[in-house]
Structure formats: C-alpha cells, structure tokens
mmCIF file of C-alpha atoms in Angstrom:
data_model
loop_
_atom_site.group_PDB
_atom_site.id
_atom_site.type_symbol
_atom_site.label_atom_id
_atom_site.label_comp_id
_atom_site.label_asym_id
_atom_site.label_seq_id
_atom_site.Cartn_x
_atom_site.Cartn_y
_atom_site.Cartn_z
ATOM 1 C CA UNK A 189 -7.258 107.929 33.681
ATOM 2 C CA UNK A 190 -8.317 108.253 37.470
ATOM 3 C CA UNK A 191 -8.813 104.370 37.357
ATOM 4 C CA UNK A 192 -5.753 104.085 36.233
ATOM 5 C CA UNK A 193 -3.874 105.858 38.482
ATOM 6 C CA UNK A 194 -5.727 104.709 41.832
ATOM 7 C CA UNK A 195 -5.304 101.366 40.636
ATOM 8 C CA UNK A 196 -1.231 102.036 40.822
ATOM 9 C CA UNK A 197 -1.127 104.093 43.261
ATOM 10 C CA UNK A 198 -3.045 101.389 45.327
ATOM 11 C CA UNK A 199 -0.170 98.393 43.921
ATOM 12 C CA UNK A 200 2.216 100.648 44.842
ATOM 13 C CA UNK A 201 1.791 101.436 48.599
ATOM 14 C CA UNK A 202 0.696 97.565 49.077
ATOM 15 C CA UNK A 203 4.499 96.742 47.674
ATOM 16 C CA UNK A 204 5.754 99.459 50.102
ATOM 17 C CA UNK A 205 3.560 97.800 53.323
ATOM 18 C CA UNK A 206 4.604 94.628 51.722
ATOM 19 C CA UNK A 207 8.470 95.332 52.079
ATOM 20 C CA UNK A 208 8.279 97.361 55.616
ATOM 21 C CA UNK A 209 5.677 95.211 57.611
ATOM 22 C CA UNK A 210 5.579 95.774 61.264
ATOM 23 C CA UNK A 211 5.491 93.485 63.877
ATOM 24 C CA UNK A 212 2.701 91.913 65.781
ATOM 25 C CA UNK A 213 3.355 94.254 68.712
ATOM 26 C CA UNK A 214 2.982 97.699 66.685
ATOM 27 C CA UNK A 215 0.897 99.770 68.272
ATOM 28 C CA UNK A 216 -0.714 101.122 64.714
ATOM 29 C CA UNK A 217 -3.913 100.742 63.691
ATOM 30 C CA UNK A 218 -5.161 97.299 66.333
ATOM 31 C CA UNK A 219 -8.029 97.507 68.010
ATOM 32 C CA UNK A 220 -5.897 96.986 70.915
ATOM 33 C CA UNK A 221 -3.225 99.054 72.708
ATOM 34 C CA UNK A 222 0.258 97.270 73.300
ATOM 35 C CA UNK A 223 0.517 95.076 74.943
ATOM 36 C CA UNK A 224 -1.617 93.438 72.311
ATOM 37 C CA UNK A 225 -4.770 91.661 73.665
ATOM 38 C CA UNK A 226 -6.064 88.776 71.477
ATOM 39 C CA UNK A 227 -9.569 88.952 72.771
ATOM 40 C CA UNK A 228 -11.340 86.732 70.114
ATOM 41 C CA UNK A 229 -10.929 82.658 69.613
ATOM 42 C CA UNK A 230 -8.124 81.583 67.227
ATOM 43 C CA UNK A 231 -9.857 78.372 66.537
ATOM 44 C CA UNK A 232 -12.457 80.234 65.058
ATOM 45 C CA UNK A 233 -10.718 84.035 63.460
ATOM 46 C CA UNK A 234 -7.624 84.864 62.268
ATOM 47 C CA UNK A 235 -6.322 88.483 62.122
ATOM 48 C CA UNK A 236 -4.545 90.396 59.777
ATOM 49 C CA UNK A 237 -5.140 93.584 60.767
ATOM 50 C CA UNK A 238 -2.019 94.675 60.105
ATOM 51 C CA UNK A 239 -1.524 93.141 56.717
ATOM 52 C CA UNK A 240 -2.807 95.499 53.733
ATOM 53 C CA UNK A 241 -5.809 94.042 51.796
ATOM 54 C CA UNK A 242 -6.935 95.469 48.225
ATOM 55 C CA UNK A 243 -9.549 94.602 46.415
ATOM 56 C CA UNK A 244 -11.434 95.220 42.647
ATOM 57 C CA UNK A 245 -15.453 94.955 42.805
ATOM 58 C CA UNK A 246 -18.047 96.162 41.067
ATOM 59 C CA UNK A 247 -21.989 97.359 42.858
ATOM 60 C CA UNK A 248 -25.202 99.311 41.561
ATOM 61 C CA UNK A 249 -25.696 103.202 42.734
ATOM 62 C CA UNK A 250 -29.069 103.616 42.465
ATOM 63 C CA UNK A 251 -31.893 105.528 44.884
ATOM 64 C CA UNK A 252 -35.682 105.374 44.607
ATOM 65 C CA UNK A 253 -38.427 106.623 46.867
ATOM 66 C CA UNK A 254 -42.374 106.015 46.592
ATOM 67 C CA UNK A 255 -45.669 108.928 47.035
ATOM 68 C CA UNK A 256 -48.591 106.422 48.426
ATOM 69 C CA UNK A 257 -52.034 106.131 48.601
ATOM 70 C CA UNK A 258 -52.757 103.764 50.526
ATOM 71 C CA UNK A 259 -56.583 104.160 50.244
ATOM 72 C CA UNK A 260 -56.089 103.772 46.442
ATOM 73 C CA UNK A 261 -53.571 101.449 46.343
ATOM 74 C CA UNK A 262 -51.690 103.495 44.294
ATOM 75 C CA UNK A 263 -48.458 105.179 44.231
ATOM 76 C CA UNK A 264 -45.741 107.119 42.320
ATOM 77 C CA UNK A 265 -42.510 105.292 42.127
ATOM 78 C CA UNK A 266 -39.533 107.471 41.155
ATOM 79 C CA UNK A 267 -36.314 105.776 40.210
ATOM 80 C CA UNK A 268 -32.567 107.016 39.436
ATOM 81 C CA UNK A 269 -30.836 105.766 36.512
ATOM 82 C CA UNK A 270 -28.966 102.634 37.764
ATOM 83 C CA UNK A 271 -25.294 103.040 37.275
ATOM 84 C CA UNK A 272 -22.712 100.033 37.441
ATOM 85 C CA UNK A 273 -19.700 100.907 39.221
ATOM 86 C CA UNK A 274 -16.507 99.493 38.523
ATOM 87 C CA UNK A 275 -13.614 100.326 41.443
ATOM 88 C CA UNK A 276 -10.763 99.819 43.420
ATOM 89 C CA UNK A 277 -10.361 99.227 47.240
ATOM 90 C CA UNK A 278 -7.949 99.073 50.459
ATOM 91 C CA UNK A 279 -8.621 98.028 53.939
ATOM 92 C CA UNK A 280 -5.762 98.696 56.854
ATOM 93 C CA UNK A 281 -7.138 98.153 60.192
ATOM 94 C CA UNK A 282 -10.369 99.433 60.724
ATOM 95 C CA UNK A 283 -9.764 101.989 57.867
ATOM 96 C CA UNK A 284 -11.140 100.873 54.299
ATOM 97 C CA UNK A 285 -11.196 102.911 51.402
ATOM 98 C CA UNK A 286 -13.407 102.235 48.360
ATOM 99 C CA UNK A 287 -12.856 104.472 44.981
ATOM 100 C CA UNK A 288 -15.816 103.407 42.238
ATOM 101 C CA UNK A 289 -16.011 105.204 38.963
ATOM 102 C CA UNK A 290 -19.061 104.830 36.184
ATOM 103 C CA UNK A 291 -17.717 104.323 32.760
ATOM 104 C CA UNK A 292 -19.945 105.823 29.955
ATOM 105 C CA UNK A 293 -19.105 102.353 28.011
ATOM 106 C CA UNK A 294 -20.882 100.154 30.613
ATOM 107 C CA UNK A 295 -24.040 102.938 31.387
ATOM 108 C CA UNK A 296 -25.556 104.069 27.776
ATOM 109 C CA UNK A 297 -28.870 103.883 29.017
ATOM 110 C CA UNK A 298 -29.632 107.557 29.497
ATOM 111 C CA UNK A 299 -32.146 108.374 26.681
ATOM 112 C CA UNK A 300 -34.745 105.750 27.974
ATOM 113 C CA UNK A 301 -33.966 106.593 31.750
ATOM 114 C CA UNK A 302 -32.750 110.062 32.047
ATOM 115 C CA UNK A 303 -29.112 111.132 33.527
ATOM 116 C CA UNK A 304 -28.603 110.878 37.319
ATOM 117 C CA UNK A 305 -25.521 112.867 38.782
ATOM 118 C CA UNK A 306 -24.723 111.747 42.063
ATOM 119 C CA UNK A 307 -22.725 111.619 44.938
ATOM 120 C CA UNK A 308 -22.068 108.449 47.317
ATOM 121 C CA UNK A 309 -20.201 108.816 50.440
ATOM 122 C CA UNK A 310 -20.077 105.794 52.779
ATOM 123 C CA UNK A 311 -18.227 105.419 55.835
ATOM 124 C CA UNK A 312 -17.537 101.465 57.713
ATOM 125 C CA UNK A 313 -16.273 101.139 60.782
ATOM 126 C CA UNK A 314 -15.839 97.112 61.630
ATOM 127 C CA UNK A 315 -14.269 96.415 65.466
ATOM 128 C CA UNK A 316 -14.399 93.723 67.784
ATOM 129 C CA UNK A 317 -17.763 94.314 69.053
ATOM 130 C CA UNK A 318 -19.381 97.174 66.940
ATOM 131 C CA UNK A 319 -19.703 98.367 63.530
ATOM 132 C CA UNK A 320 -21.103 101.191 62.307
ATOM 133 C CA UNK A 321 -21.942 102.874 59.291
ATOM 134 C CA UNK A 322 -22.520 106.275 58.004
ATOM 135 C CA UNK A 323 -24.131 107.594 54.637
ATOM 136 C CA UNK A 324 -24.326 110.867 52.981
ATOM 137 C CA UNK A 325 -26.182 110.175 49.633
ATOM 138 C CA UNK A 326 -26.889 113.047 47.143
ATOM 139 C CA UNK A 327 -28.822 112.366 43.853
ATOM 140 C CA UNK A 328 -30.225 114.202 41.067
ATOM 141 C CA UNK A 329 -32.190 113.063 37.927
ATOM 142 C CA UNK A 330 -35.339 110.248 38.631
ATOM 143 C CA UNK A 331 -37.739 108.988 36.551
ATOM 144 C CA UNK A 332 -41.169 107.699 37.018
ATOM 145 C CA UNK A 333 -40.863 103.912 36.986
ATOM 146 C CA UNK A 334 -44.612 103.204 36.599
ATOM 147 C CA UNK A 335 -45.658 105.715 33.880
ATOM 148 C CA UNK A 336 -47.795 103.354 32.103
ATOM 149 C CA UNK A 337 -49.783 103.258 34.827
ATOM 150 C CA UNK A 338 -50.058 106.523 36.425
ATOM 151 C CA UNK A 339 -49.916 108.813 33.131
ATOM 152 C CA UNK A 340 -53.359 109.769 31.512
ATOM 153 C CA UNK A 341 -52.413 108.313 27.876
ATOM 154 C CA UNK A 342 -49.101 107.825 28.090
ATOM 155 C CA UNK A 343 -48.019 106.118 24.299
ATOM 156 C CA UNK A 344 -46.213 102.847 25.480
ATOM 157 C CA UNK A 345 -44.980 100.971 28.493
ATOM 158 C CA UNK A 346 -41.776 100.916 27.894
ATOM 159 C CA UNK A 347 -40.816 104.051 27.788
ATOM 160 C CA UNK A 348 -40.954 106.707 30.953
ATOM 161 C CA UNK A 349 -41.402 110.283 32.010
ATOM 162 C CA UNK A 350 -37.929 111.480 33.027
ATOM 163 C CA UNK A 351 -37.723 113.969 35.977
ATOM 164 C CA UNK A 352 -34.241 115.635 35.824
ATOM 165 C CA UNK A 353 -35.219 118.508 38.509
ATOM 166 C CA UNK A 354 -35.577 116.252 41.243
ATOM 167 C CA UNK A 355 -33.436 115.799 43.649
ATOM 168 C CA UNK A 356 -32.491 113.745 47.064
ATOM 169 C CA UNK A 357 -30.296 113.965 50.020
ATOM 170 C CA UNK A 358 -30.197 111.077 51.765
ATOM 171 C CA UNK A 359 -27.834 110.593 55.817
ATOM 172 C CA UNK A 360 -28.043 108.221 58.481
ATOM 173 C CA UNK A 361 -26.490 106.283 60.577
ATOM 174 C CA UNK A 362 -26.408 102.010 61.689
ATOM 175 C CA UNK A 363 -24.809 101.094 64.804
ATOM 176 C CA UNK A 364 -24.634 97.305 66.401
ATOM 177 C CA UNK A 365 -23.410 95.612 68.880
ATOM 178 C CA UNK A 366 -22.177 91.871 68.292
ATOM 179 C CA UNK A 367 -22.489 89.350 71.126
ATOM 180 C CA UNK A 368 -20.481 86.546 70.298
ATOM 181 C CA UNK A 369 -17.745 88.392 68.526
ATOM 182 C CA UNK A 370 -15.183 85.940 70.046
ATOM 183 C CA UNK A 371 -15.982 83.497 67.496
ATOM 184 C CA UNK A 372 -18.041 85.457 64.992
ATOM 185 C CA UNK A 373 -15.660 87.923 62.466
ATOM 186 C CA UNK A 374 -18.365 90.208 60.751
ATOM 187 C CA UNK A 375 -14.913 91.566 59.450
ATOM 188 C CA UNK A 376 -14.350 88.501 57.214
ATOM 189 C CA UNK A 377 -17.021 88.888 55.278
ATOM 190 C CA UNK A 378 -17.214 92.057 54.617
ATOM 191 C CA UNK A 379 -13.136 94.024 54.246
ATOM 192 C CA UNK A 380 -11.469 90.630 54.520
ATOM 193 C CA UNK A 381 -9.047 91.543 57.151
ATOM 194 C CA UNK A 382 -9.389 88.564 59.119
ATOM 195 C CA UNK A 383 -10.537 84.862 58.002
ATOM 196 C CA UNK A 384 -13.837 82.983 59.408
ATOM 197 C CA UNK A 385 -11.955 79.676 59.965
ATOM 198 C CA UNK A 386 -15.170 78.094 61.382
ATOM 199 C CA UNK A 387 -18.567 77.842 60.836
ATOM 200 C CA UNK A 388 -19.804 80.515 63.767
ATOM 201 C CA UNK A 389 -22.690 83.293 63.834
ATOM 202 C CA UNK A 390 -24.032 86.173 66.474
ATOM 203 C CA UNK A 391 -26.818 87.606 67.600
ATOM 204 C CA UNK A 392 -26.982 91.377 67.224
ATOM 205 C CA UNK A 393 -28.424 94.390 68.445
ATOM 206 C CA UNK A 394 -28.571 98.023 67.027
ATOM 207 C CA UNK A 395 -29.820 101.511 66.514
ATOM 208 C CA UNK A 396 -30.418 103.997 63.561
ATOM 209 C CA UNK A 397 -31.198 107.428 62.326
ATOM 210 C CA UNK A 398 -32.416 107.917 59.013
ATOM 211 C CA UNK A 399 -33.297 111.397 57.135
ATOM 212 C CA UNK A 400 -34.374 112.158 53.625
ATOM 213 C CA UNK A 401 -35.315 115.105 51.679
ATOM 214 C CA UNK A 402 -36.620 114.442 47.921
ATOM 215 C CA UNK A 403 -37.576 117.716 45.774
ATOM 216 C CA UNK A 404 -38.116 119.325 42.655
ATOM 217 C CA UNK A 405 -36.458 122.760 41.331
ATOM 218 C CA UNK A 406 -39.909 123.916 41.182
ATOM 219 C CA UNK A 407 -42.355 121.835 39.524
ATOM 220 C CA UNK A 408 -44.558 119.576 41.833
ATOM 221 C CA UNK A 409 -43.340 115.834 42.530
ATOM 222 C CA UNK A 410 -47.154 114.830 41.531
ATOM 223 C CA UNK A 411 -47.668 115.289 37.973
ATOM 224 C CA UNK A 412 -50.779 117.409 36.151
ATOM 225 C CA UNK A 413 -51.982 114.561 33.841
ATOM 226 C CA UNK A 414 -52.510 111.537 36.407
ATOM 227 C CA UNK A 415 -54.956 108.826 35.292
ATOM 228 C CA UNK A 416 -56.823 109.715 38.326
ATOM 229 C CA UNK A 417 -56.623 113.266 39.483
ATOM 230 C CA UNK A 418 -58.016 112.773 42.747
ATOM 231 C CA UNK A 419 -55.510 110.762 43.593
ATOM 232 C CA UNK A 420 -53.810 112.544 46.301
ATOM 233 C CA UNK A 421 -56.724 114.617 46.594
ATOM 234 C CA UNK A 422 -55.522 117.666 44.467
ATOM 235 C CA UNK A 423 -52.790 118.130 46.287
ATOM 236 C CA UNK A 424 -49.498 119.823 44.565
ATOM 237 C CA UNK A 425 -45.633 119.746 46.539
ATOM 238 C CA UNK A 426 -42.522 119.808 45.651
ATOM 239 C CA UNK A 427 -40.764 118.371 48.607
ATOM 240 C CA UNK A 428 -40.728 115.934 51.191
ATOM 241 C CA UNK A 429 -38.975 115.197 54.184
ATOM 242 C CA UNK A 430 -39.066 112.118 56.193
ATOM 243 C CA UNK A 431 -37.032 111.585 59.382
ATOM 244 C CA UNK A 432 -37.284 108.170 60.817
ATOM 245 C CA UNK A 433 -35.049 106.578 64.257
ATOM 246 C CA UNK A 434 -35.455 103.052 65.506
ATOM 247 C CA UNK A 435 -34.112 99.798 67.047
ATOM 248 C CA UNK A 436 -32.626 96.909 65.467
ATOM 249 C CA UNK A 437 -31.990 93.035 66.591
ATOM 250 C CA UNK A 438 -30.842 90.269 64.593
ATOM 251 C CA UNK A 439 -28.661 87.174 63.963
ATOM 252 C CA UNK A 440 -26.151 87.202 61.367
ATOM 253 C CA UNK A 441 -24.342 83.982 60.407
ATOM 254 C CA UNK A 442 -21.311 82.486 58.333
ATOM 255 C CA UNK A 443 -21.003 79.184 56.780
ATOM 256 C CA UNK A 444 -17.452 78.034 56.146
ATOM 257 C CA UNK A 445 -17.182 75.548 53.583
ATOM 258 C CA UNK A 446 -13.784 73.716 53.101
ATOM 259 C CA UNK A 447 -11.967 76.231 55.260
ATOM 260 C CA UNK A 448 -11.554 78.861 52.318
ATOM 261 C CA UNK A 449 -14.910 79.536 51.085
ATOM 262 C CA UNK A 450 -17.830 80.585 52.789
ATOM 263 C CA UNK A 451 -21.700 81.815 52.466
ATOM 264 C CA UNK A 452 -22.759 84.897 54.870
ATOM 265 C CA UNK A 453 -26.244 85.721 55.703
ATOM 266 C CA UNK A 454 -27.550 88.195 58.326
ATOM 267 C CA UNK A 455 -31.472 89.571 59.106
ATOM 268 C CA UNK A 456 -31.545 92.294 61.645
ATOM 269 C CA UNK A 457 -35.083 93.959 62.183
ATOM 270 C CA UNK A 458 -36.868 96.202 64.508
ATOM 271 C CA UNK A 459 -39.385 98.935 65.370
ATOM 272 C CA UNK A 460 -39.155 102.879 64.918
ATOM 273 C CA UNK A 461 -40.571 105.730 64.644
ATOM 274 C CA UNK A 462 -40.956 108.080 61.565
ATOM 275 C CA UNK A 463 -42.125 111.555 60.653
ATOM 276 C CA UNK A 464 -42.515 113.182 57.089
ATOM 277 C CA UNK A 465 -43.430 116.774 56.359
ATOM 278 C CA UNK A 466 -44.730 117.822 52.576
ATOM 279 C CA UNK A 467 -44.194 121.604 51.711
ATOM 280 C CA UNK A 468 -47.477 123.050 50.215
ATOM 281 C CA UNK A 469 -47.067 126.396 49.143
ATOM 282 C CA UNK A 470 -45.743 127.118 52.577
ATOM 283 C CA UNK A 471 -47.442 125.563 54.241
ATOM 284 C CA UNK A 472 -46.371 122.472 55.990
ATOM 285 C CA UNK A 473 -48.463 119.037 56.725
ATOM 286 C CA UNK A 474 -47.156 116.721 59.214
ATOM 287 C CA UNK A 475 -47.854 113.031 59.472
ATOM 288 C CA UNK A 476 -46.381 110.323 61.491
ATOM 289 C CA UNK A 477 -46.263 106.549 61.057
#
C-alpha cells in the first residue's frame, strides 16, 4: 500500500511541475543565482535542472564485515540477509529522493539466512564541481557465511549459523572534487538531470570518514565451538569499532554511444588511516593499520 501511494503521489506532483514549469531564469533550485551562469560546455552537457525526473529501480541492501587472522589465514565472515529492493524515485535540482521497500514475495529466504531488520539512509549531493555523500546504515540479524569452515562439525555446507543479536551501525562521509566538470556531467549518470551528449571524463580528487560499530546483545562475536580454538588466541568480545579517514584520487569516465546511450566507469583510490578498538570485558585493545 505505501508503494502504491508513493508511486501516485510521485505521478502526481510530476503532472503538477509538468503544467506550472518555470522559466530558465527562476532562481529555484540552480546551482546558480540569477542571473543564471551556464558555467559548463553545451557541446558536451545539457541541463535540466529544473525539469522533474522520476525514476523506478531496483538494488541489494546488504552489509557484511570480516574478524581476521592474518597469521592463520583465517577469518569469520558475517553476512546480512540480502534483501532486493524494489522503489520509486525523484530528482529536482540537486535534491533526489529515493523510497525502496522489500516485498516478502521477492525475499523468502529467511529460514536458511536468518531475518535482517534494517535501516538505510543515504544522502547525494551532485553540483558542478563536488558531490558528496552521506550514510547512516543500521543493521541487525548476520549470519556466518563460512560455517562449514569455521564450525567444529558443523552437519552440511549449505546451511549456516544465524546470528540474530548482532548488530551494526555504519556513517561516513565521501566528498570530491571534479576537475573537468565543464565537459564531464557525473550528474548524468547517476540522477539523470542533465544528458552526457559527448564522450568526456575527469579526473577526481576526494576525502572520507568512515566509522563502524558491529556487536552482539551479549554473546561474543567469536563463537565457542571453532575448528581451531586458538584461533584468535582465546580471546572472547562482543564488539568492535573501527574508525578509518583517508584520501581519494581517481578518473571517472563516460562513453556516449549514439548520443542516447552510454557506459560509465569510474576508479577512485587512495591512502588512510584506520583504528579499531575490541571491548574485552572492559577492557579495551587498540590496534591501528
């Protein structure tokens, strides 16, 4: 029924832009204060950034984190239940709103993976010469991915030990700077609100904060009955944080094919620096990598 109603309510205010569209000198919502500044080639991008743009799409919600050993060359890999979304968007400007909803009819895979609850917040902010994004991420309900494995005689490999107490809160933050945004629309590839009308790409550069928390209610994240209980050397915690900021450079590149299709591509990489802290009966252990 929310589908449903988004879905109309989202028809319905893009008949209502549709039938009181402003003029190319409206000061809502442009990048640019009147008098309106077309700072970007027009052989290369077209702008609608005042024209409404909706969308349906569909995207995985999943989360999964790792507990290494790198001596061993083992690890833990927990998992969330991966849920297909199916939504409805709208993009105005630099504002874009994205509503996804899981049906039970699509996921039915619960009794072999567990139930994950979860909530996904994303906010993208696409300008002239920046975008950013921001993430708030909170899930609940993993299960061990390599049980097989791990598990002292665990029946079959196909089949998994669920962890519904754990829990992870994931925020952060990507920010990057575009250098040859008069020809290169990272826009059109990602909200549609203006059109790549050329082959063109940039070169990028960036910065971002990442933080992470994964726990349990109360029972450790390492489990009793481990193939090898030395492992992690007999040690027992039930959360761990992990706090990691670094740089970012890149190119990112579209290829326009017959003016109205096109393939996008991008690689950005760079150092940082990361700390994670593991609570051990209060205690605390701090490493850095």
């Amino acid at each position: 029924s929310l589908f449903l109603l988004t879905t109309l309510l989202l028809l319905a205010f893009g008949q209502i832009t549709q039938v009181n569209a402003q003029d190319s000198s409206s000061r809502w919502f442009v990048d640019n204060p009147r008098p309106l500044i077309i700072n970007w080639d027009t052989n290369y991008i077209r702008s609608f950034q005042e024209d409404l743009t909706t969308r349906l799409y569909t995207s995985v919600k999943y989360t999964a984190f790792r507990i290494a050993n790198k001596e061993e060359m083992q690890n833990l890999f927990y998992l969330t239940n991966r849920n297909i979304i199916l939504g409805v968007g709208a993009t105005y400007s630099w504002f874009t709103l994205n509503i996804g909803l899981s049906f039970p009819f699509i996921n039915h895979d619960d009794v072999l993976y567990g139930n994950t609850s979860y909530l996904d917040l994303q906010t993208h902010i696409y300008l002239r010469k920046y975008n950013a994004d921001l993430y708030l991420q909170l899930y609940k309900g993993y299960y061990l991915a390599n049980s097989g494995n791990v598990i002292r005689d665990w029946p079959q490999y196909d089949t998994f030990l669920l962890r519904p107490d754990i829990r992870t809160i994931n925020m952060g933050f990507n920010f990057q700077h575009f250098f040859n945004y008069r020809k290169y629309s990272f826009k059109a590839a990602f909200n549609q609100t203006e059109w790549q009308k050329k082959t063109a790409g940039s070169w990028v550069l960036g910065i971002n904060f990442f933080y992470s928390i994964n726990g349990s209610d109360s029972a450790s994240l390492i489990p009793g009955n481990l193939q090898n209980p030395y492992l992690f050397n007999g040690i027992q915690f039930n959360r761990q944080d992990v706090l990691n900021i670094g740089i970012n450079g890149g190119y990112y590149f579209t290829l326009v094919v017959a003016r109205h299709f096109f393939f996008s591509v991008g690689l950005a990489v760079g150092p940082g620096i990361g700390f994670s802290w593991l609570d051990i009966r209060d205690k605390s252990i701090i490493s850095r990598s």
